[in-house]
């Protein structure tokens, strides 16, 4: 079963704003990478400590700080202080059980999203991880539970100066990150579509109990996907309509594009849920049909032979006075009668379309 | 299974605005036809290259450029530049996996729609293709995956000057194209209604496993149709309410008409879904009823003959001291007793309404 | 199956506004009757041709033109021109497949409604017919597919000067016509309620396959009724809120009344759908229960007699050395043992509550 | 089946505003009681005829006229004229098939509500009756189909001057009446909860066909209750928000309280419906489980004894040359073989967990 | 069954505002504790009587009065008078059957919430208790049915001056209390998730009737949880948007956080309901599958041995003239024929995939 709520009992009773990491620890050590770029310059390095001059605030370049692994509370605390984040923001980033959401704090915007990944491809088990983004005036900070490579292409584009990313601001970078997160859903959905196609064939041709479990698993994954992608709609729609100076008009047309993709993800999940319900119906009916067939075979055999056996039973009785037993043609006649009964039965079954 | 999401993995990781065709290549060569008309003039020709003087911008005539086959990225790119389209617009037109939508870019409006067609009439398999329209001040560009003939009547009307189309502007032409796309749904729905009528009869009279598969297939097609037609509502409603100078007041009354038709398509799809659910219930119950009948026959035969066979078994025992065996009327009496039991059983079954 | 979409293929491809009758031809000849009245005067006559002076436009009386049979396109075309109707309006009136709707054209309001009638009372088959109304400044035109008598009482009231109808304007007449159309739903629903009451009894006492078909038919009729009455809500609500000079304030209080009735029709249809679903559940469970009962009888008979028959089989074996066979009390003892087994079985079944 | 629509056929075709009583006649004679009070004075009397000076209009006291039995059309007609009610109002009061609603006529407000009562406690049959209220500037008129005692406590409070009722106006009286009507739902729901509790136990421990019928009946009652209480939400909410001079600000806080209770009634009905659906599932599954158990017994008995009987059949054959028959230990050996087979079968069933 | 509606019959008929305790008496004696604090001072004591100087109104400190046990009507009445509460407010606090709600009375805000607790961990039985909060200008009063310890951590934070609670006003205290109530839902949900995980495994591996009951119980608890948490959404959203001077801007950011948690609780409950429906489907299908397997075993045994027994029956007949009986190889040949039939049957079953 995918985990629907993270253990919160840990921080129940603590005053709000107390920083504590809720969730599984997925990497050994927090890794911080910094990319700093504008149209002309590009700089990329790994940061050891947060105290080190992370960036110059008055610089006009765009700074992207990416954090992989967020269980080291003290690092995030320092980072929060360095960038002037509200304590609740850092608490939310640390809590893996947060619902996807967007919050505008004036100077910066907090975006919390979920990214799906295949935990186990054979059993179609999907899990989600949390990715938090902070979009400031000329910086973006991204927090991942673990490096999963989904931001590689963006990094590559910045490095090579491909596309328009180097010419545009931090808001375009944030858009690109959100876009790649939505794309991750498409990748998962494509694989799920393949699973469903093979499942559909199985359901119709050879429904076995394992098929049922696969349907059940897929249904559960759909519930999980739906729960994690549903809030995207509102988040991206709010980003699009935000009157914040952090987001430029020219970026909003791109956000409209991501919004369309999000709607498509949601609709596809809904479509898949509908189809899984339909498959469950088919499965149940197939099982019913099979049982019906079994019953027919039993009934045909039993209804033919039970009366015949009764006849043999009659002439197996040991009464002294049974005139038929002494007849010359008694045996062949009884055989003919029995064959006649059998044939009549078969005709009846044919008429009933049981054969 | 109809394809619900197109392989997007192709462009995952590419910077947005990178032009790439996503979908199946359906025709060998892109074919561009140009129709240019006003009340007086009419001109129709096939275009070889986009560079050729497509149209004179300052001319007051209406220009309709129709593109069949959109896998040749470079042609669309040129066209996009020629008409001054935003790169994201061309990207959307190239991506067959787009959701139907409308976007107003000020100088032109992008409309993306889906058109249904029968992929396989016997198995009721429906697929959809994407048709994109660009409505500019005095031009319309339509993009189809393949020539399917649905725009023939409009072309005919323009050629012959039938109807009011020659007297009205590009917005009326766009309306006529959208209207013919909505009509394509009616044609598919009519055929589906026929399939459902024959299915309904089968379900009630002779439910076989194939019937189940037909129900399942039809259900899936309904999901597909619903997914592709649902956004029309909003698209046409927005066209109707658009404050754009591209759409004249006089055209809006026609759009109201298309809107009504769209609502009817949606409602009919919903009605069909309701009826298919109902048919599945009927199917299941019919199967249950049939099994019940089989069980009854088995039970009647078995409950009549098993006790009788037991009686014959008694007198088939080889005990030396069984007084009945020596009786003169033993055999006939046993026969009478057995007939009596059989008759009593039959009366009981009749009372139970099993016969 | 009721017809959910009318064949539109006829006019697919024709330019909008081309007049063509879509639907079945139900009467031989179009019949036009004209009633002209005010508080003092009353005149009623049948019109042969539309050219004849239908009415004087500047007259202050209320004119009601009723058309029965609308397949004669040319008559409607003339009428449309005479009253200055938009070509799309006449097209909508001619198309029996229109969805109920209201459209305000400034000078007149078009209202399209559906009226239900029993096509076949025994199989509870309901069909709908389309009634279109045009409400002008001092005239009302009504179009029916066939004369069904639902407007008789209104005609009678006008003739006799009963009620307030003669004192009020064309808007009150339109209200009265809409009210009688809504009443037609109540008449159908009353008959359906009776069908459902008798059905409910059958389902609980004697569920046979025919009951299932009746449930299915009723469900289908509910879908049809719902589809045709649902848009009334919006239509009447819009009439009530319309800022049109065609509708006086004093008439709106009556419209509020029709609105309430419409809501009741819709709610009753929903209630009936709920109850039919519930009945289907009951039916299925009753069938299950019956099968359970059949199985119990089979099981009781089989489990009692199969072991006993086995015992008789043992002593029917022909082994030379079977000491029991020679015993004086062998036969009676075996009989007692068998009776004992039978009694024990019966006690067991009683304990299991199978008897 | 509770009656969902009252016979309206009676007044179909009559002009609106024609007064006619639709519904069952429940009491012999209409009884009119009048209570007139203010902080100081209190007067209560039974009225014989409406002509009698019902009340003095310019008096500042609050007048409450209660009518039990509303089939005597002429009395209501007089009353309507006396209080200056619109003819449609009197028509609505007379029509028992009205949907709960509120209408503000400026000088007075019409409120139509439904009150539930137990028609038959054993079969959980609930019916509803209509109560109409007219709230004027300093009077309230209440119309009941039959005296059911729900207004007794209010009458008692007025008589004894208990609570604040004597100090407040007609709007507070109307509130108190509505409150007692909502309370009537709680009383019915409490009894239904008890029925459901005992039902739930039965479903889990001993599901018999009667349980099914009880579930079905309760479901039907829930549909009825829902239908009659659902419009309360809107009615009371509109009363609360009404800008009418008839309702004072101080009364609105009490209306907020009734609103909360209404929401609770609606939610409880929904909760009960959910639980009934759940119980039906349980019932079906219990029946399935029971059948499964029956099948197992049959299968165990049959699969053990059928092969054994076959063995006895072999040695019951009359072939002259069957060497086993002559063996000294033939019979005991066959017996041992048969016991062995039986034991193996039992072990197999135990392994399959059928025992 | 959890109690969905509290016995209200007690106060039916009483004038509104009559104080009466509705619900179970859960503690012997009402216990009142008072905490008074600001940044510098802290005071905590138990109050014996309400008359005692509860607090000084003009003091700038925050006062928190907590009442455990609310069946002593007279104490609450005094308290209500002391703090100037509206009689309906005290009535609502006393009535355990109230729906969660918020009401702004200008000088103070009434918040009524439900808190879930495990009544019985083994049978997953959850009950809810009512907690009412009064937020005044510089005081908070909390009413609990029984001391359950959920406010302990907050008390601890105040005592120790941990977190920001001592620096902030009564609105922050109210927020902290609401937050701890929402946390109580997470604790219950975590335990439910564990129950569901173990349930899911059981359903797939070993579905027994007890599993069904567990599913049913969990479903019921979900209905209860949903009913009690659903109104939180609106309550907290209204608190957040309230224009009341009682709530400061700085507190609203914390309320946004609780709002997110509430949404998560609601979504988790919905997710659990979806999964329980899915599990019920699985359960039913597993039972079906098991029955199918039983039927197959029966059918295989019966269809193999019934024909064979028939053959033995033939040669057990006592006809005098049966040539086969005298044959030397009669017996072995019959045996071979019977073995042949058995093998053919087995091959047929294998082909049918029943083995």
mmCIF file of C-alpha atoms in Angstrom, chain C residues 58-342:
data_model
loop_
_atom_site.group_PDB
_atom_site.id
_atom_site.type_symbol
_atom_site.label_atom_id
_atom_site.label_comp_id
_atom_site.label_asym_id
_atom_site.label_seq_id
_atom_site.Cartn_x
_atom_site.Cartn_y
_atom_site.Cartn_z
ATOM 1 C CA UNK C 58 -51.161 47.277 -35.638
ATOM 2 C CA UNK C 59 -54.167 45.668 -34.053
ATOM 3 C CA UNK C 60 -53.995 45.587 -30.221
ATOM 4 C CA UNK C 61 -55.588 42.113 -29.979
ATOM 5 C CA UNK C 62 -53.634 38.989 -29.105
ATOM 6 C CA UNK C 63 -53.141 36.615 -32.016
ATOM 7 C CA UNK C 64 -52.409 32.936 -31.501
ATOM 8 C CA UNK C 65 -51.377 30.965 -34.564
ATOM 9 C CA UNK C 66 -51.161 27.222 -33.979
ATOM 10 C CA UNK C 67 -49.491 24.966 -36.543
ATOM 11 C CA UNK C 68 -50.042 21.174 -36.380
ATOM 12 C CA UNK C 69 -47.609 19.265 -38.577
ATOM 13 C CA UNK C 70 -44.356 20.879 -39.555
ATOM 14 C CA UNK C 71 -42.976 18.790 -42.356
ATOM 15 C CA UNK C 72 -44.181 21.210 -45.073
ATOM 16 C CA UNK C 73 -41.080 23.323 -45.267
ATOM 17 C CA UNK C 74 -42.454 25.905 -47.686
ATOM 18 C CA UNK C 75 -45.339 26.854 -45.357
ATOM 19 C CA UNK C 76 -42.956 27.459 -42.461
ATOM 20 C CA UNK C 77 -40.655 29.414 -44.691
ATOM 21 C CA UNK C 78 -43.464 31.752 -45.699
ATOM 22 C CA UNK C 79 -44.586 32.090 -42.119
ATOM 23 C CA UNK C 80 -41.059 32.892 -41.077
ATOM 24 C CA UNK C 81 -40.808 35.646 -43.652
ATOM 25 C CA UNK C 82 -44.256 36.963 -42.763
ATOM 26 C CA UNK C 83 -43.351 37.335 -39.063
ATOM 27 C CA UNK C 84 -39.781 38.401 -39.798
ATOM 28 C CA UNK C 85 -38.076 35.413 -38.143
ATOM 29 C CA UNK C 86 -34.332 34.768 -38.479
ATOM 30 C CA UNK C 87 -33.617 31.829 -40.851
ATOM 31 C CA UNK C 88 -31.888 29.932 -38.026
ATOM 32 C CA UNK C 89 -35.133 30.112 -36.005
ATOM 33 C CA UNK C 90 -37.131 28.420 -38.749
ATOM 34 C CA UNK C 91 -34.342 25.865 -39.158
ATOM 35 C CA UNK C 92 -34.529 25.084 -35.424
ATOM 36 C CA UNK C 93 -38.315 24.718 -35.541
ATOM 37 C CA UNK C 94 -38.029 22.300 -38.451
ATOM 38 C CA UNK C 95 -35.366 20.199 -36.747
ATOM 39 C CA UNK C 96 -37.063 17.717 -34.395
ATOM 40 C CA UNK C 97 -33.689 16.869 -32.876
ATOM 41 C CA UNK C 98 -33.244 20.218 -31.170
ATOM 42 C CA UNK C 99 -32.570 20.366 -27.461
ATOM 43 C CA UNK C 100 -35.138 22.384 -25.432
ATOM 44 C CA UNK C 101 -33.916 25.962 -25.353
ATOM 45 C CA UNK C 102 -34.871 29.604 -25.232
ATOM 46 C CA UNK C 103 -33.508 32.379 -27.399
ATOM 47 C CA UNK C 104 -34.303 36.048 -27.225
ATOM 48 C CA UNK C 105 -34.156 37.786 -30.594
ATOM 49 C CA UNK C 106 -35.308 41.139 -29.279
ATOM 50 C CA UNK C 107 -38.564 41.362 -31.234
ATOM 51 C CA UNK C 108 -39.583 37.862 -30.377
ATOM 52 C CA UNK C 109 -38.541 34.970 -28.137
ATOM 53 C CA UNK C 110 -38.106 31.409 -29.412
ATOM 54 C CA UNK C 111 -38.918 28.627 -26.936
ATOM 55 C CA UNK C 112 -38.379 24.993 -27.917
ATOM 56 C CA UNK C 113 -39.814 22.365 -25.560
ATOM 57 C CA UNK C 114 -40.399 18.635 -25.564
ATOM 58 C CA UNK C 115 -43.677 17.003 -24.631
ATOM 59 C CA UNK C 116 -43.828 13.362 -23.520
ATOM 60 C CA UNK C 117 -46.539 10.935 -24.554
ATOM 61 C CA UNK C 118 -47.126 7.227 -24.148
ATOM 62 C CA UNK C 119 -46.112 5.446 -27.295
ATOM 63 C CA UNK C 120 -47.122 2.101 -25.854
ATOM 64 C CA UNK C 121 -48.774 1.846 -22.452
ATOM 65 C CA UNK C 122 -48.172 -1.874 -21.903
ATOM 66 C CA UNK C 123 -44.402 -1.750 -22.343
ATOM 67 C CA UNK C 124 -44.263 1.715 -20.738
ATOM 68 C CA UNK C 125 -42.717 3.138 -23.850
ATOM 69 C CA UNK C 126 -42.568 6.908 -23.876
ATOM 70 C CA UNK C 127 -41.648 9.145 -26.779
ATOM 71 C CA UNK C 128 -41.277 12.891 -26.923
ATOM 72 C CA UNK C 129 -42.450 15.404 -29.456
ATOM 73 C CA UNK C 130 -41.190 18.894 -29.998
ATOM 74 C CA UNK C 131 -43.302 21.978 -29.424
ATOM 75 C CA UNK C 132 -41.877 25.331 -30.457
ATOM 76 C CA UNK C 133 -43.310 28.644 -29.365
ATOM 77 C CA UNK C 134 -42.650 32.118 -30.751
ATOM 78 C CA UNK C 135 -43.670 34.892 -28.381
ATOM 79 C CA UNK C 136 -43.911 38.282 -30.099
ATOM 80 C CA UNK C 137 -45.238 41.625 -28.932
ATOM 81 C CA UNK C 138 -48.902 40.674 -29.353
ATOM 82 C CA UNK C 139 -48.786 37.287 -30.939
ATOM 83 C CA UNK C 140 -47.837 33.715 -30.109
ATOM 84 C CA UNK C 141 -47.089 31.058 -32.698
ATOM 85 C CA UNK C 142 -47.049 27.413 -31.581
ATOM 86 C CA UNK C 143 -45.680 24.553 -33.675
ATOM 87 C CA UNK C 144 -46.639 20.948 -32.906
ATOM 88 C CA UNK C 145 -45.609 17.792 -34.713
ATOM 89 C CA UNK C 146 -49.155 16.522 -34.373
ATOM 90 C CA UNK C 147 -52.366 17.687 -32.681
ATOM 91 C CA UNK C 148 -52.329 16.028 -29.237
ATOM 92 C CA UNK C 149 -55.082 17.990 -27.525
ATOM 93 C CA UNK C 150 -52.980 19.466 -24.750
ATOM 94 C CA UNK C 151 -53.885 22.999 -25.784
ATOM 95 C CA UNK C 152 -57.662 22.264 -25.900
ATOM 96 C CA UNK C 153 -58.349 23.545 -22.365
ATOM 97 C CA UNK C 154 -56.609 26.828 -23.122
ATOM 98 C CA UNK C 155 -58.576 27.236 -26.338
ATOM 99 C CA UNK C 156 -61.724 26.529 -24.328
ATOM 100 C CA UNK C 157 -60.817 29.142 -21.725
ATOM 101 C CA UNK C 158 -60.280 31.748 -24.431
ATOM 102 C CA UNK C 159 -63.558 30.865 -26.151
ATOM 103 C CA UNK C 160 -65.591 31.040 -22.944
ATOM 104 C CA UNK C 161 -63.710 33.940 -21.427
ATOM 105 C CA UNK C 162 -63.071 31.770 -18.324
ATOM 106 C CA UNK C 163 -60.166 32.741 -16.081
ATOM 107 C CA UNK C 164 -58.113 35.854 -16.635
ATOM 108 C CA UNK C 165 -56.662 34.844 -20.007
ATOM 109 C CA UNK C 166 -58.807 37.230 -22.087
ATOM 110 C CA UNK C 167 -57.759 40.216 -19.991
ATOM 111 C CA UNK C 168 -54.047 39.588 -20.310
ATOM 112 C CA UNK C 169 -51.487 39.770 -23.074
ATOM 113 C CA UNK C 170 -49.582 37.410 -25.330
ATOM 114 C CA UNK C 171 -47.028 36.696 -22.582
ATOM 115 C CA UNK C 172 -49.770 35.239 -20.383
ATOM 116 C CA UNK C 173 -50.890 33.073 -23.304
ATOM 117 C CA UNK C 174 -47.329 31.827 -23.750
ATOM 118 C CA UNK C 175 -47.173 31.101 -20.012
ATOM 119 C CA UNK C 176 -50.433 29.121 -20.238
ATOM 120 C CA UNK C 177 -49.062 27.046 -23.115
ATOM 121 C CA UNK C 178 -45.806 26.294 -21.251
ATOM 122 C CA UNK C 179 -47.818 25.425 -18.140
ATOM 123 C CA UNK C 180 -49.914 22.903 -20.046
ATOM 124 C CA UNK C 181 -46.730 21.347 -21.450
ATOM 125 C CA UNK C 182 -45.327 20.916 -17.938
ATOM 126 C CA UNK C 183 -48.673 19.443 -16.857
ATOM 127 C CA UNK C 184 -48.268 16.812 -19.568
ATOM 128 C CA UNK C 185 -45.209 15.573 -17.661
ATOM 129 C CA UNK C 186 -47.270 15.171 -14.512
ATOM 130 C CA UNK C 187 -49.801 13.037 -16.361
ATOM 131 C CA UNK C 188 -47.043 10.762 -17.650
ATOM 132 C CA UNK C 189 -45.383 10.629 -14.223
ATOM 133 C CA UNK C 190 -48.639 9.640 -12.534
ATOM 134 C CA UNK C 191 -48.995 6.703 -14.868
ATOM 135 C CA UNK C 192 -45.355 5.792 -14.346
ATOM 136 C CA UNK C 193 -45.875 5.896 -10.591
ATOM 137 C CA UNK C 194 -48.648 3.354 -10.950
ATOM 138 C CA UNK C 195 -46.411 1.133 -13.076
ATOM 139 C CA UNK C 196 -43.695 1.417 -10.473
ATOM 140 C CA UNK C 197 -46.011 0.527 -7.619
ATOM 141 C CA UNK C 198 -47.130 -2.686 -9.288
ATOM 142 C CA UNK C 199 -43.529 -3.370 -10.284
ATOM 143 C CA UNK C 200 -42.311 -2.974 -6.728
ATOM 144 C CA UNK C 201 -44.749 -5.581 -5.523
ATOM 145 C CA UNK C 202 -43.700 -7.995 -8.252
ATOM 146 C CA UNK C 203 -40.032 -7.558 -7.507
ATOM 147 C CA UNK C 204 -40.470 -8.521 -3.899
ATOM 148 C CA UNK C 205 -42.931 -11.385 -4.351
ATOM 149 C CA UNK C 206 -42.222 -12.964 -7.729
ATOM 150 C CA UNK C 207 -39.140 -11.787 -9.579
ATOM 151 C CA UNK C 208 -39.195 -13.162 -13.112
ATOM 152 C CA UNK C 209 -36.971 -12.167 -16.054
ATOM 153 C CA UNK C 210 -39.814 -10.045 -17.450
ATOM 154 C CA UNK C 211 -39.629 -7.909 -14.292
ATOM 155 C CA UNK C 212 -36.046 -7.180 -15.175
ATOM 156 C CA UNK C 213 -37.000 -5.994 -18.616
ATOM 157 C CA UNK C 214 -39.694 -3.745 -17.157
ATOM 158 C CA UNK C 215 -37.131 -2.188 -14.798
ATOM 159 C CA UNK C 216 -34.789 -1.680 -17.717
ATOM 160 C CA UNK C 217 -37.510 -0.084 -19.848
ATOM 161 C CA UNK C 218 -38.571 2.244 -17.042
ATOM 162 C CA UNK C 219 -34.977 3.252 -16.465
ATOM 163 C CA UNK C 220 -34.592 4.119 -20.115
ATOM 164 C CA UNK C 221 -37.761 6.183 -20.069
ATOM 165 C CA UNK C 222 -36.454 8.035 -17.036
ATOM 166 C CA UNK C 223 -33.265 8.867 -18.912
ATOM 167 C CA UNK C 224 -35.380 10.172 -21.784
ATOM 168 C CA UNK C 225 -37.697 12.186 -19.535
ATOM 169 C CA UNK C 226 -34.764 13.620 -17.635
ATOM 170 C CA UNK C 227 -33.037 14.639 -20.833
ATOM 171 C CA UNK C 228 -36.126 16.374 -22.153
ATOM 172 C CA UNK C 229 -37.247 18.094 -18.946
ATOM 173 C CA UNK C 230 -33.873 19.095 -17.496
ATOM 174 C CA UNK C 231 -33.391 22.178 -19.762
ATOM 175 C CA UNK C 232 -36.875 23.475 -18.740
ATOM 176 C CA UNK C 233 -35.359 24.663 -15.497
ATOM 177 C CA UNK C 234 -33.051 27.059 -17.215
ATOM 178 C CA UNK C 235 -35.592 28.035 -19.860
ATOM 179 C CA UNK C 236 -38.300 29.052 -17.408
ATOM 180 C CA UNK C 237 -35.800 30.609 -15.058
ATOM 181 C CA UNK C 238 -34.498 32.732 -17.929
ATOM 182 C CA UNK C 239 -38.034 33.676 -18.948
ATOM 183 C CA UNK C 240 -38.629 34.777 -15.356
ATOM 184 C CA UNK C 241 -35.466 36.880 -15.211
ATOM 185 C CA UNK C 242 -35.628 38.151 -18.807
ATOM 186 C CA UNK C 243 -35.438 41.907 -19.050
ATOM 187 C CA UNK C 244 -37.483 41.687 -22.256
ATOM 188 C CA UNK C 245 -40.336 44.168 -22.863
ATOM 189 C CA UNK C 246 -42.274 41.167 -24.180
ATOM 190 C CA UNK C 247 -42.856 39.826 -20.665
ATOM 191 C CA UNK C 248 -44.748 41.872 -18.109
ATOM 192 C CA UNK C 249 -43.988 41.879 -14.414
ATOM 193 C CA UNK C 250 -47.446 40.513 -13.540
ATOM 194 C CA UNK C 251 -46.813 37.406 -15.666
ATOM 195 C CA UNK C 252 -43.564 36.617 -13.858
ATOM 196 C CA UNK C 253 -45.373 35.523 -10.687
ATOM 197 C CA UNK C 254 -47.117 32.859 -12.774
ATOM 198 C CA UNK C 255 -43.816 31.827 -14.305
ATOM 199 C CA UNK C 256 -42.500 31.314 -10.760
ATOM 200 C CA UNK C 257 -45.306 28.821 -10.316
ATOM 201 C CA UNK C 258 -44.399 26.870 -13.476
ATOM 202 C CA UNK C 259 -40.796 26.910 -12.335
ATOM 203 C CA UNK C 260 -41.789 25.184 -9.086
ATOM 204 C CA UNK C 261 -43.697 22.567 -11.044
ATOM 205 C CA UNK C 262 -40.713 21.976 -13.319
ATOM 206 C CA UNK C 263 -38.470 21.453 -10.318
ATOM 207 C CA UNK C 264 -40.965 18.972 -8.984
ATOM 208 C CA UNK C 265 -41.027 17.078 -12.264
ATOM 209 C CA UNK C 266 -37.229 16.894 -12.261
ATOM 210 C CA UNK C 267 -37.084 15.784 -8.636
ATOM 211 C CA UNK C 268 -39.739 13.154 -9.191
ATOM 212 C CA UNK C 269 -37.819 11.789 -12.168
ATOM 213 C CA UNK C 270 -34.677 11.642 -9.999
ATOM 214 C CA UNK C 271 -36.621 9.964 -7.194
ATOM 215 C CA UNK C 272 -37.952 7.385 -9.629
ATOM 216 C CA UNK C 273 -34.445 6.723 -10.928
ATOM 217 C CA UNK C 274 -33.219 6.167 -7.385
ATOM 218 C CA UNK C 275 -36.085 3.805 -6.720
ATOM 219 C CA UNK C 276 -35.500 1.871 -9.920
ATOM 220 C CA UNK C 277 -31.857 1.363 -8.976
ATOM 221 C CA UNK C 278 -33.032 0.166 -5.620
ATOM 222 C CA UNK C 279 -35.505 -2.211 -7.297
ATOM 223 C CA UNK C 280 -32.791 -3.622 -9.517
ATOM 224 C CA UNK C 281 -30.778 -4.370 -6.392
ATOM 225 C CA UNK C 282 -33.789 -6.055 -4.861
ATOM 226 C CA UNK C 283 -34.375 -8.034 -8.024
ATOM 227 C CA UNK C 284 -30.807 -9.263 -8.106
ATOM 228 C CA UNK C 285 -30.920 -10.189 -4.454
ATOM 229 C CA UNK C 286 -34.214 -11.979 -4.842
ATOM 230 C CA UNK C 287 -32.777 -14.007 -7.692
ATOM 231 C CA UNK C 288 -29.777 -14.775 -5.499
ATOM 232 C CA UNK C 289 -32.052 -15.788 -2.662
ATOM 233 C CA UNK C 290 -34.061 -18.058 -4.892
ATOM 234 C CA UNK C 291 -30.953 -19.746 -6.184
ATOM 235 C CA UNK C 292 -29.774 -20.174 -2.643
ATOM 236 C CA UNK C 293 -33.011 -21.937 -1.833
ATOM 237 C CA UNK C 294 -32.694 -24.210 -4.881
ATOM 238 C CA UNK C 295 -29.146 -25.052 -3.861
ATOM 239 C CA UNK C 296 -30.261 -25.918 -0.352
ATOM 240 C CA UNK C 297 -32.882 -28.383 -1.561
ATOM 241 C CA UNK C 298 -30.345 -30.036 -3.841
ATOM 242 C CA UNK C 299 -27.786 -30.185 -1.086
ATOM 243 C CA UNK C 300 -30.173 -31.635 1.463
ATOM 244 C CA UNK C 301 -31.407 -34.363 -0.873
ATOM 245 C CA UNK C 302 -27.945 -35.189 -2.165
ATOM 246 C CA UNK C 303 -26.137 -35.183 1.164
ATOM 247 C CA UNK C 304 -28.780 -37.439 2.749
ATOM 248 C CA UNK C 305 -29.066 -39.990 -0.035
ATOM 249 C CA UNK C 306 -25.557 -40.203 -1.444
ATOM 250 C CA UNK C 307 -24.079 -41.794 1.705
ATOM 251 C CA UNK C 308 -27.088 -44.088 2.060
ATOM 252 C CA UNK C 309 -26.793 -45.222 -1.541
ATOM 253 C CA UNK C 310 -23.140 -45.958 -0.835
ATOM 254 C CA UNK C 311 -24.176 -48.285 2.004
ATOM 255 C CA UNK C 312 -26.601 -50.126 -0.242
ATOM 256 C CA UNK C 313 -23.781 -50.342 -2.761
ATOM 257 C CA UNK C 314 -21.568 -52.097 -0.205
ATOM 258 C CA UNK C 315 -24.084 -54.837 0.433
ATOM 259 C CA UNK C 316 -24.798 -55.102 -3.256
ATOM 260 C CA UNK C 317 -21.224 -56.288 -3.876
ATOM 261 C CA UNK C 318 -20.826 -59.888 -4.949
ATOM 262 C CA UNK C 319 -17.888 -60.972 -2.770
ATOM 263 C CA UNK C 320 -18.194 -64.524 -1.802
ATOM 264 C CA UNK C 321 -17.022 -63.884 1.761
ATOM 265 C CA UNK C 322 -19.175 -61.151 3.275
ATOM 266 C CA UNK C 323 -20.212 -62.358 6.728
ATOM 267 C CA UNK C 324 -22.903 -59.677 7.242
ATOM 268 C CA UNK C 325 -24.904 -60.959 4.302
ATOM 269 C CA UNK C 326 -25.604 -64.214 6.022
ATOM 270 C CA UNK C 327 -26.687 -62.705 9.336
ATOM 271 C CA UNK C 328 -30.311 -63.112 10.320
ATOM 272 C CA UNK C 329 -30.663 -59.443 11.405
ATOM 273 C CA UNK C 330 -28.294 -57.993 8.829
ATOM 274 C CA UNK C 331 -30.963 -56.405 6.652
ATOM 275 C CA UNK C 332 -33.004 -54.796 9.477
ATOM 276 C CA UNK C 333 -29.831 -53.548 11.151
ATOM 277 C CA UNK C 334 -28.575 -51.899 7.984
ATOM 278 C CA UNK C 335 -31.998 -50.304 7.570
ATOM 279 C CA UNK C 336 -31.836 -48.915 11.109
ATOM 280 C CA UNK C 337 -28.318 -47.580 10.544
ATOM 281 C CA UNK C 338 -29.476 -45.851 7.386
ATOM 282 C CA UNK C 339 -32.506 -44.298 9.099
ATOM 283 C CA UNK C 340 -30.162 -43.122 11.865
ATOM 284 C CA UNK C 341 -27.805 -41.432 9.391
ATOM 285 C CA UNK C 342 -30.775 -39.738 7.706
#
